Short mmCIF file of C-alpha atoms in Angstrom, two decimals:
data_model
loop_
_atom_site.label_atom_id
_atom_site.label_comp_id
_atom_site.label_asym_id
_atom_site.label_seq_id
_atom_site.Cartn_x
_atom_site.Cartn_y
_atom_site.Cartn_z
CA MET A 8 -28.43 -118.19 -228.61
CA ALA A 9 -25.45 -119.04 -230.81
CA SER A 10 -21.95 -118.68 -229.37
CA SER A 11 -18.95 -117.15 -231.10
CA PRO A 12 -16.34 -119.57 -232.46
CA PRO A 13 -14.11 -120.80 -229.59
CA GLN A 14 -10.89 -118.85 -229.18
CA PRO A 15 -7.58 -120.73 -229.31
CA VAL A 16 -6.37 -121.84 -225.89
CA ALA A 17 -3.09 -119.99 -226.47
CA SER A 18 -4.91 -116.66 -226.67
CA LEU A 19 -6.83 -117.38 -223.47
CA GLU A 20 -3.72 -118.13 -221.44
CA ALA A 21 -2.98 -114.41 -221.52
CA TRP A 22 -6.33 -113.73 -219.87
CA ARG A 23 -5.27 -115.38 -216.61
CA PRO A 24 -3.14 -112.54 -215.13
CA VAL A 25 -5.67 -109.93 -216.24
CA VAL A 26 -8.54 -111.73 -214.53
CA GLU A 27 -6.33 -112.26 -211.48
CA GLN A 28 -5.71 -108.53 -211.21
CA ALA A 29 -9.43 -107.87 -211.61
CA LEU A 30 -10.31 -110.20 -208.74
CA GLU A 31 -7.66 -108.54 -206.58
CA ALA A 32 -9.16 -105.14 -207.36
CA GLY A 33 -12.66 -106.35 -206.57
CA ILE A 34 -11.57 -107.78 -203.24
CA ALA A 35 -9.64 -104.61 -202.40
CA LYS A 36 -12.75 -102.55 -202.97
CA SER A 37 -14.87 -104.84 -200.82
CA GLN A 38 -12.49 -104.57 -197.86
CA SER A 39 -14.12 -101.34 -196.79
CA LEU A 40 -17.26 -103.36 -196.07
CA GLY A 41 -15.55 -105.42 -193.39
CA GLY A 42 -15.42 -109.18 -193.30
CA THR A 43 -13.28 -111.35 -195.53
CA ILE A 44 -13.68 -112.48 -199.11
CA GLU A 45 -12.09 -115.12 -201.30
CA ALA A 46 -12.41 -115.47 -205.06
CA ALA A 47 -11.30 -117.79 -207.83
CA ALA A 48 -11.45 -118.02 -211.60
CA PHE A 49 -10.65 -120.74 -214.13
CA GLY A 50 -10.42 -120.77 -217.90
CA PRO A 51 -9.04 -122.83 -220.81
CA GLY A 52 -5.29 -123.34 -220.84
CA TRP A 53 -4.77 -121.85 -217.39
CA GLY A 54 -3.36 -125.00 -215.82
CA GLN A 55 -4.56 -124.07 -212.36
CA PRO A 56 -7.35 -121.77 -211.15
CA VAL A 57 -6.59 -118.22 -210.06
CA VAL A 58 -7.15 -117.99 -206.30
CA ILE A 59 -7.28 -114.69 -204.41
CA GLY A 60 -7.44 -114.55 -200.62
CA ALA A 61 -4.98 -115.30 -197.84
CA THR A 62 -6.27 -118.82 -197.24
CA GLY A 63 -8.35 -119.29 -200.35
CA ALA A 64 -6.62 -122.46 -201.53
CA THR A 65 -6.96 -124.29 -198.21
CA ASP A 66 -9.90 -122.69 -196.40
CA THR A 67 -12.87 -125.05 -196.22
CA PHE A 68 -16.48 -123.96 -195.89
CA ARG A 69 -19.91 -125.51 -196.19
CA MET A 70 -21.44 -125.86 -199.63
CA TRP A 71 -24.92 -124.91 -198.53
CA SER A 72 -27.14 -124.43 -201.60
CA VAL A 73 -24.27 -124.61 -204.09
CA SER A 74 -24.54 -128.35 -203.45
CA LYS A 75 -27.82 -128.31 -205.39
CA PRO A 76 -26.41 -128.26 -208.94
CA ILE A 77 -24.00 -131.04 -207.98
CA THR A 78 -26.91 -133.11 -206.67
CA ALA A 79 -28.87 -132.36 -209.84
CA VAL A 80 -26.03 -133.53 -212.09
CA ALA A 81 -25.70 -136.71 -210.02
CA VAL A 82 -29.44 -137.44 -210.28
CA LEU A 83 -29.57 -136.88 -214.04
CA SER A 84 -26.40 -138.93 -214.55
CA ALA A 85 -27.88 -141.80 -212.50
CA LEU A 86 -31.05 -141.73 -214.59
CA GLU A 87 -29.00 -141.77 -217.78
CA ALA A 88 -26.80 -144.63 -216.54
CA GLY A 89 -29.87 -146.68 -215.70
CA GLY A 90 -31.62 -145.91 -218.98
CA ARG A 91 -34.48 -144.25 -217.14
CA PRO A 92 -36.40 -141.20 -218.38
CA LEU A 93 -36.64 -137.97 -216.42
CA ASN A 94 -40.19 -137.81 -215.10
CA GLU A 95 -41.96 -134.52 -214.50
CA ALA A 96 -41.81 -134.84 -210.70
CA VAL A 97 -38.03 -135.09 -210.61
CA ARG A 98 -37.66 -132.44 -213.28
CA ARG A 99 -39.76 -130.05 -211.22
CA SER A 100 -37.78 -130.67 -208.04
CA ILE A 101 -34.46 -130.13 -209.82
CA VAL A 102 -35.63 -126.91 -211.47
CA GLU A 103 -37.04 -125.50 -208.23
CA ALA A 104 -33.88 -126.43 -206.32
CA LEU A 105 -31.81 -124.51 -208.88
CA THR A 106 -34.03 -121.50 -209.54
CA GLU A 107 -35.66 -121.05 -206.12
CA SER A 108 -33.00 -122.69 -203.94
CA ASP A 109 -35.94 -124.60 -202.50
CA ASN A 110 -34.84 -126.91 -199.68
CA CYS A 111 -37.90 -129.14 -200.04
CA ALA A 112 -37.00 -129.67 -203.69
CA GLN A 113 -33.41 -130.46 -202.72
CA ARG A 114 -34.59 -133.05 -200.21
CA ARG A 115 -36.72 -134.59 -202.97
CA ASP A 116 -33.65 -134.69 -205.24
CA VAL A 117 -31.55 -136.36 -202.55
CA VAL A 118 -34.25 -138.97 -201.90
CA ALA A 119 -34.34 -139.63 -205.66
CA LEU A 120 -30.55 -139.99 -205.80
CA GLN A 121 -30.57 -142.41 -202.88
CA ARG A 122 -33.26 -144.47 -204.58
CA LEU A 123 -31.54 -144.44 -207.97
CA THR A 124 -28.12 -145.42 -206.65
CA GLY A 125 -29.20 -147.97 -204.06
CA GLY A 126 -29.01 -146.13 -200.75
CA VAL A 127 -27.25 -143.53 -198.65
CA ALA A 128 -23.71 -144.81 -199.13
CA ASP A 129 -24.08 -145.08 -202.90
CA ALA A 130 -25.70 -141.64 -203.15
CA ASP A 131 -22.79 -140.21 -201.19
CA SER A 132 -20.37 -141.92 -203.58
CA ALA A 133 -22.26 -140.56 -206.61
CA PHE A 134 -22.09 -137.02 -205.24
CA ARG A 135 -18.36 -137.27 -204.56
CA ALA A 136 -17.74 -138.88 -207.96
CA THR A 137 -19.51 -135.97 -209.64
CA LEU A 138 -17.09 -133.57 -207.99
CA ALA A 139 -14.09 -135.80 -208.65
CA LYS A 140 -14.81 -135.63 -212.37
CA ALA A 141 -14.08 -131.91 -212.12
CA GLY A 142 -10.93 -132.43 -210.09
CA ALA A 143 -12.83 -131.22 -207.02
CA THR A 144 -13.22 -132.79 -203.59
CA THR A 145 -15.44 -132.51 -200.55
CA VAL A 146 -15.41 -133.56 -196.94
CA GLY A 147 -18.53 -134.30 -194.96
CA ASP A 148 -20.51 -136.71 -192.85
CA SER A 149 -22.95 -138.71 -194.96
CA THR A 150 -25.11 -139.55 -191.93
CA PRO A 151 -28.60 -138.74 -193.26
CA ALA A 152 -31.05 -136.50 -191.47
CA PRO A 153 -34.33 -138.23 -190.57
CA TRP A 154 -37.74 -136.96 -191.57
CA SER A 155 -38.94 -134.78 -188.70
CA SER A 156 -41.65 -132.34 -187.71
CA ASP A 157 -39.56 -129.63 -189.38
CA ASP A 158 -40.12 -131.41 -192.68
CA LEU A 159 -43.87 -131.05 -192.47
CA VAL A 160 -43.52 -127.80 -194.40
CA CYS A 161 -42.28 -129.99 -197.25
CA ALA A 162 -45.20 -132.43 -197.05
CA PRO A 163 -47.34 -130.64 -199.70
CA PHE A 164 -44.41 -130.49 -202.13
CA PHE A 165 -43.66 -134.18 -201.64
CA GLN A 166 -47.30 -135.07 -202.18
CA GLU A 167 -47.23 -133.19 -205.48
CA THR A 168 -43.96 -134.76 -206.62
CA ALA A 169 -44.28 -138.26 -205.14
CA ALA A 170 -44.56 -140.05 -208.49
CA GLY A 171 -42.74 -143.35 -208.17
CA LEU A 172 -42.07 -142.99 -204.45
CA THR A 173 -43.63 -144.83 -201.55
CA THR A 174 -44.40 -143.10 -198.25
CA ALA A 175 -41.41 -144.85 -196.71
CA GLN A 176 -39.14 -143.52 -199.46
CA VAL A 177 -40.53 -140.00 -199.13
CA GLU A 178 -39.89 -140.01 -195.39
CA ALA A 179 -36.55 -141.79 -195.61
CA PRO A 180 -33.53 -140.15 -193.97
CA ALA A 181 -31.82 -137.91 -196.54
CA ILE A 182 -28.20 -136.81 -196.79
CA GLN A 183 -27.66 -133.10 -196.17
CA PHE A 184 -25.12 -132.36 -198.89
CA GLY A 185 -25.25 -128.67 -198.05
CA THR A 186 -23.32 -129.32 -194.84
CA TYR A 187 -20.45 -130.89 -196.76
CA GLU A 188 -17.37 -128.69 -197.06
CA TRP A 189 -15.09 -127.75 -199.94
CA THR A 190 -12.62 -125.05 -200.94
CA ILE A 191 -12.98 -122.13 -203.32
CA VAL A 192 -10.69 -124.09 -205.69
CA SER A 193 -13.08 -127.05 -205.76
CA ALA A 194 -16.01 -124.67 -206.26
CA VAL A 195 -14.49 -123.02 -209.33
CA ARG A 196 -13.29 -126.37 -210.71
CA PHE A 197 -16.83 -127.74 -210.57
CA ALA A 198 -18.23 -124.60 -212.20
CA TYR A 199 -15.65 -124.83 -214.99
CA ALA A 200 -16.29 -128.53 -215.62
CA LEU A 201 -20.01 -127.82 -215.83
CA GLY A 202 -19.48 -125.12 -218.45
CA ALA A 203 -16.85 -127.09 -220.37
CA GLY A 204 -19.24 -129.99 -220.96
CA GLU A 205 -17.61 -132.55 -218.69
CA TYR A 206 -21.01 -133.84 -217.57
CA GLY A 207 -22.56 -134.32 -220.99
CA GLU A 208 -26.32 -133.96 -221.37
CA ALA A 209 -26.86 -133.98 -217.60
CA GLY A 210 -24.56 -131.01 -217.14
CA ALA A 211 -26.01 -129.15 -220.11
CA ALA A 212 -29.51 -129.44 -218.65
CA VAL A 213 -28.39 -128.22 -215.23
CA LEU A 214 -26.48 -125.33 -216.79
CA GLY A 215 -29.57 -124.30 -218.72
CA TRP A 216 -31.68 -124.21 -215.58
CA MET A 217 -28.99 -122.26 -213.73
CA ARG A 218 -29.31 -119.55 -216.38
CA ARG A 219 -32.92 -118.90 -215.48
CA PRO A 220 -33.95 -115.91 -213.33
CA LYS A 221 -34.11 -116.70 -209.63
CA GLU A 222 -37.41 -116.72 -207.71
CA PHE A 223 -38.57 -117.01 -204.10
CA ALA A 224 -39.16 -120.54 -202.86
CA ALA A 225 -42.69 -121.40 -201.81
CA GLU A 226 -41.37 -122.42 -198.38
CA SER A 227 -39.76 -119.04 -197.73
CA THR A 228 -41.16 -115.78 -196.42
CA PRO A 229 -40.09 -112.26 -197.45
CA GLN A 230 -38.00 -111.82 -194.30
CA ASP A 231 -35.95 -114.96 -195.07
CA TYR A 232 -34.08 -113.29 -197.90
CA THR A 233 -34.12 -109.52 -198.22
CA SER A 234 -31.33 -108.91 -200.74
CA PRO A 235 -32.21 -108.72 -204.46
CA LEU A 236 -32.71 -112.23 -205.84
CA ASN A 237 -30.68 -111.73 -208.99
CA LEU A 238 -27.77 -109.80 -207.49
CA PRO A 239 -25.12 -110.87 -208.22
CA PRO A 240 -24.21 -111.80 -210.90
CA SER A 241 -26.83 -110.01 -212.95
CA GLY A 242 -25.82 -106.97 -210.93
CA GLY A 243 -22.37 -107.52 -212.39
CA ARG A 244 -24.08 -106.98 -215.73
CA PHE A 245 -22.54 -109.94 -217.48
CA PRO A 246 -23.54 -109.69 -221.13
CA LEU A 247 -26.46 -111.96 -221.94
CA LYS A 248 -24.53 -113.24 -224.94
CA TRP A 249 -22.19 -114.90 -222.41
CA LEU A 250 -25.12 -117.03 -221.20
CA PRO A 251 -24.41 -116.40 -217.49
CA ALA A 252 -25.39 -119.29 -215.23
CA TYR A 253 -25.09 -119.09 -211.47
CA LYS A 254 -26.00 -120.56 -208.11
CA GLY A 255 -25.52 -119.09 -204.68
CA GLY A 256 -25.49 -120.55 -201.20
CA TRP A 257 -25.61 -119.10 -197.71
CA GLY A 258 -26.03 -120.12 -194.11
CA GLY A 259 -24.27 -120.91 -190.86
CA HIS A 260 -25.30 -118.18 -188.46
CA GLU A 261 -26.39 -120.75 -185.86
CA GLU A 262 -22.86 -122.18 -185.93
CA ASN A 263 -21.44 -118.65 -185.68
CA ASP A 264 -19.92 -119.15 -189.13
CA PHE A 265 -22.22 -117.41 -191.60
CA ILE A 266 -21.01 -117.36 -195.20
CA SER A 267 -22.42 -116.36 -198.56
CA GLU A 268 -20.94 -117.97 -201.66
CA GLN A 269 -21.60 -118.19 -205.37
CA ILE A 270 -20.39 -119.88 -208.54
CA ASP A 271 -20.76 -118.41 -212.02
CA VAL A 272 -20.33 -120.03 -215.42
CA LEU A 273 -19.82 -117.83 -218.48
CA ASP A 274 -19.48 -118.56 -222.19
CA VAL A 275 -17.14 -115.79 -223.28
CA ASP A 276 -16.67 -115.84 -227.04
CA GLY A 277 -17.24 -119.59 -227.07
CA SER A 278 -14.90 -120.39 -224.17
CA THR A 279 -15.87 -121.27 -220.61
CA ILE A 280 -14.83 -118.91 -217.83
CA ALA A 281 -15.79 -119.93 -214.30
CA LEU A 282 -15.87 -117.66 -211.25
CA ALA A 283 -16.44 -118.35 -207.56
CA ALA A 284 -16.52 -116.11 -204.51
CA LEU A 285 -17.07 -116.48 -200.77
CA TYR A 286 -17.81 -113.78 -198.17
CA ARG A 287 -17.66 -113.98 -194.36
CA PRO A 288 -19.09 -110.94 -192.54
CA ALA A 289 -17.21 -109.31 -189.66
CA THR A 290 -20.32 -109.60 -187.49
CA GLN A 291 -22.64 -112.60 -187.42
CA PRO A 292 -26.20 -111.83 -188.62
CA PRO A 293 -29.23 -112.75 -186.47
CA SER A 294 -30.49 -115.10 -189.21
CA ASP A 295 -29.33 -116.72 -192.44
CA ASP A 296 -30.54 -113.76 -194.49
CA PRO A 297 -27.62 -112.49 -196.64
CA GLY A 298 -29.42 -109.13 -196.86
CA LEU A 299 -28.58 -108.53 -193.19
CA THR A 300 -24.89 -108.54 -194.09
CA GLU A 301 -22.65 -106.86 -196.64
CA ALA A 302 -22.48 -110.10 -198.62
CA PRO A 303 -24.49 -108.94 -201.66
CA GLN A 304 -22.33 -105.84 -202.12
CA ALA A 305 -19.05 -107.66 -201.44
CA LEU A 306 -19.78 -110.35 -204.04
CA GLU A 307 -21.05 -107.68 -206.40
CA ASP A 308 -17.74 -105.82 -206.18
CA VAL A 309 -15.82 -108.95 -207.17
CA PHE A 310 -18.07 -110.01 -210.02
CA ARG A 311 -18.33 -106.49 -211.43
CA SER A 312 -14.55 -106.16 -211.51
CA ALA A 313 -14.24 -109.52 -213.27
CA ARG A 314 -16.92 -108.53 -215.76
CA ARG A 315 -15.11 -105.31 -216.70
CA ALA A 316 -11.87 -107.18 -217.32
CA LEU A 317 -13.56 -109.88 -219.38
CA VAL A 318 -15.42 -107.33 -221.50
CA LYS A 319 -12.11 -105.66 -222.39
CA LEU A 320 -10.42 -108.98 -223.12
CA SER A 321 -13.33 -110.11 -225.26
CA ARG A 322 -13.13 -106.94 -227.33
CA THR A 323 -9.37 -106.86 -227.79
CA THR A 324 -8.35 -110.52 -228.23
CA THR A 325 -8.21 -111.77 -231.79
CA PRO A 326 -7.88 -115.41 -232.88
CA ALA A 327 -4.32 -116.61 -233.39
#
């Protein structure tokens, strides 16, 4: 789908306060749901991201499944740097990690990254370097998790996607990037860099897969995730002409710190607008199912408010 000609940066600078007000309104509406929410936005010529929330700029939280597009970019970049083609096995694992949030696929991607870069330490460095390119940072322990009986559910997937891997490599300890932490600022910076083309062909491929409809992972059961798969941001009704791409993440109830987060990348009239939001419920859910909390509605309130503001801006702004 062709994009509109990019708008001058000068005209987009005026969008910043409008989007900021929209995020404030969305958060205000969500307050009746209980819990806390943070949001951020970033666009061309803004200098710094808009950050809404009392501790949004400094609050750290686990990446969970939003680590998956970062891992995917790192894998594709490593393949490109080594002059290696993307085989179907790795392509499948990346796509399923992004469209199904499949944890077996993510483990396969991490194993691939460790193999491509030379080991755990180098894979950790590649992941952090991917974020650094966006002006984003992370903190986390790169101690890899060993293959265990819990991973047996992943055995069939690994058997199907084991091209080029030995049994030892398949069962090698793998870094759990999802437990790394970042801030809402780093989240929106990464989303913006992805949309702005900072990662070249690797980023463009990941962005394309993030635009696909979301599906249930083969490893999951209906009770694992009871909220609508494509809400938000499709519930925010972002125009399809904006090519909305998104990835969510959730987890932490066992640590008594459940969160639900999401990044969105939009192409509004040829310019990248990135959004990010994080919700913490007032009461911890009994499992990591976001549908057992007000998270879907809280994030929906924020993204819908941003969408309304961007629609008006898109209609009223004219090139300088």
